[in-house]
Short mmCIF file of C-alpha atoms in Angstrom, two decimals:
data_model
loop_
_atom_site.label_atom_id
_atom_site.label_comp_id
_atom_site.label_asym_id
_atom_site.label_seq_id
_atom_site.Cartn_x
_atom_site.Cartn_y
_atom_site.Cartn_z
CA MET T 113 -5.69 -3.78 -3.43
CA SER T 114 -5.76 -0.01 -4.64
CA VAL T 115 -2.16 1.06 -4.52
CA GLY T 116 -1.53 0.38 -8.15
CA VAL T 117 0.91 -2.57 -7.59
CA THR T 118 0.57 -6.11 -8.76
CA VAL T 119 1.46 -8.38 -6.08
CA THR T 120 0.18 -12.00 -5.30
CA GLU T 121 0.91 -13.26 -1.87
CA PRO T 122 2.35 -11.52 1.33
CA VAL T 123 5.98 -12.90 1.89
CA SER T 124 5.38 -12.23 5.63
CA THR T 125 2.94 -10.46 8.49
CA LEU T 126 4.08 -8.68 11.32
CA PRO T 127 2.56 -6.68 14.55
CA PHE T 128 1.59 -3.24 13.59
CA GLU T 129 3.83 -1.82 16.50
CA GLN T 130 6.67 -3.63 15.13
CA PHE T 131 6.11 -1.98 11.74
CA TRP T 132 5.53 1.31 12.82
CA ASN T 133 8.72 1.63 14.80
CA TRP T 134 10.60 0.56 11.96
CA LEU T 135 8.46 3.18 9.36
CA LEU T 136 9.41 5.89 12.06
CA GLN T 137 13.30 5.00 11.16
CA HIS T 138 12.44 5.21 7.14
CA PRO T 139 10.19 8.40 6.14
CA ASN T 140 12.66 9.26 3.53
CA CYS T 141 11.97 5.69 2.04
CA ILE T 142 8.25 6.18 1.50
CA LEU T 143 7.11 6.35 -2.25
CA ARG T 144 3.20 6.77 -1.43
CA ALA T 145 0.96 5.95 1.35
CA GLY T 146 -3.23 5.90 1.75
CA THR T 147 -6.31 4.12 2.17
CA PRO T 148 -8.41 2.33 -0.21
CA GLU T 149 -10.31 5.78 -1.13
CA THR T 150 -7.01 7.65 -1.57
CA ALA T 151 -2.99 8.10 -1.55
CA ILE T 152 -0.46 10.40 -1.33
CA PHE T 153 2.66 10.51 -3.09
CA ASP T 154 6.05 11.78 -2.96
CA ASP T 155 7.82 14.25 -4.62
CA GLU T 156 11.30 15.52 -4.54
CA ASP T 157 10.05 18.98 -2.68
CA LEU T 158 8.39 16.89 -0.21
CA HIS T 159 9.21 15.37 3.20
CA TRP T 160 7.04 12.73 5.20
CA HIS T 161 6.50 13.65 9.25
CA PHE T 162 5.18 11.72 11.97
CA ALA T 163 3.02 12.89 14.64
CA THR T 164 0.48 11.72 17.37
CA ASP T 165 -2.09 13.10 19.25
CA GLY T 166 -3.14 10.34 22.05
CA PRO T 167 -3.63 6.84 20.25
CA THR T 168 -4.17 8.73 17.09
CA LEU T 169 -1.11 8.61 14.65
CA PHE T 170 -0.74 11.05 11.92
CA VAL T 171 1.36 10.59 8.65
CA GLN T 172 1.96 14.18 7.23
CA VAL T 173 3.66 15.36 3.77
CA ILE T 174 4.97 18.76 4.27
CA ARG T 175 6.54 21.44 1.69
CA GLY T 176 8.76 23.83 3.36
CA LYS T 177 6.47 24.44 6.59
CA ARG T 178 3.12 23.81 4.81
CA LEU T 179 0.82 20.54 5.25
CA VAL T 180 0.26 19.31 2.04
CA GLY T 181 -1.32 15.92 2.86
CA GLU T 182 -2.40 14.15 6.07
CA LEU T 183 -3.12 10.31 6.57
CA VAL T 184 -4.84 9.58 10.02
CA LEU T 185 -4.18 6.08 11.36
CA ASP T 186 -6.51 4.53 14.08
CA PRO T 187 -3.87 1.72 15.16
CA GLU T 188 -6.79 0.10 16.91
CA ARG T 189 -8.61 -0.92 13.67
CA VAL T 190 -5.16 -2.70 12.54
CA ALA T 191 -4.74 -6.12 13.16
CA TYR T 192 -1.47 -6.72 11.67
CA VAL T 193 0.51 -5.69 8.79
CA GLN T 194 1.32 -7.93 5.42
CA ALA T 195 4.65 -7.37 3.98
CA TYR T 196 4.75 -7.99 0.28
CA SER T 197 8.14 -8.88 -1.92
CA GLU T 198 9.28 -6.47 -4.61
CA ASP T 199 7.17 -5.97 -7.40
CA PRO T 200 8.53 -5.14 -11.06
CA GLU T 201 8.71 -1.44 -10.35
CA GLY T 202 11.33 -2.17 -7.43
CA GLU T 203 8.80 -0.85 -4.56
CA PHE T 204 7.57 -2.87 -1.28
CA VAL T 205 3.92 -2.61 -0.21
CA PHE T 206 2.88 -3.02 3.26
CA GLU T 207 -1.04 -3.33 4.13
CA LEU T 208 -2.04 -2.61 7.43
CA ILE T 209 -4.82 -4.84 7.84
CA SER T 210 -8.20 -4.19 9.59
CA GLU T 211 -10.65 -7.48 10.04
CA ASN T 212 -13.55 -8.58 11.86
CA GLU T 213 -16.02 -11.08 11.94
CA LYS T 214 -17.56 -10.23 8.76
CA GLU T 215 -14.52 -8.60 6.53
CA ARG T 216 -10.90 -8.35 6.06
CA ILE T 217 -9.56 -5.34 4.36
CA ALA T 218 -6.11 -3.24 3.73
CA ALA T 219 -7.46 -0.09 5.78
CA TYR T 220 -4.13 1.40 5.02
CA PHE T 221 -1.13 0.92 2.82
CA PHE T 222 2.57 1.99 2.57
CA VAL T 223 4.62 1.67 -0.55
CA LEU T 224 8.46 1.94 0.24
CA SER T 225 11.48 2.18 -1.75
CA HIS T 226 13.06 -1.02 -0.10
CA ALA T 227 11.87 -3.84 1.99
CA ARG T 228 11.82 -4.43 5.96
CA GLU T 229 15.42 -5.61 7.17
CA GLU T 230 15.13 -7.71 9.85
CA GLU T 231 16.32 -6.68 13.39
CA PRO T 232 20.16 -7.91 14.16
CA GLU T 233 20.26 -10.65 16.37
CA GLU T 234 21.97 -9.69 19.85
CA ARG T 235 24.94 -11.65 20.38
CA HIS T 236 26.36 -12.94 23.44
CA GLY T 237 29.53 -14.24 24.44
CA ARG T 238 33.02 -13.39 23.88
CA ALA T 239 34.43 -11.13 21.02
CA VAL T 240 36.96 -12.79 19.05
CA HIS T 241 39.84 -10.73 17.30
#
């Protein structure tokens, strides 16, 4: 893993779409994101922005109105997402896994300041006051 975090086994796996929908609600929690070749780091005067162009997804880092960095994701390459528990730095790693018959790699990664919370269960029945 190239994210500079020491982790062992993933604590859970989830479908990419479920992770992406959750990530869209937490842009201010991203500490860094990238691929095995490069990483984009968060900073106080930067903000994260998400965009799409057809099936292609963009994770952009913007300073004011200027684009500083961009991660282009091909969701067709992502088989699933592995979530890791908190590391000693208090960071939570999510690897977007691409696999075929010959190899399995973390094509993209996101490091966030908190774990993914489970969706609240819908409650049915009468409310008790």
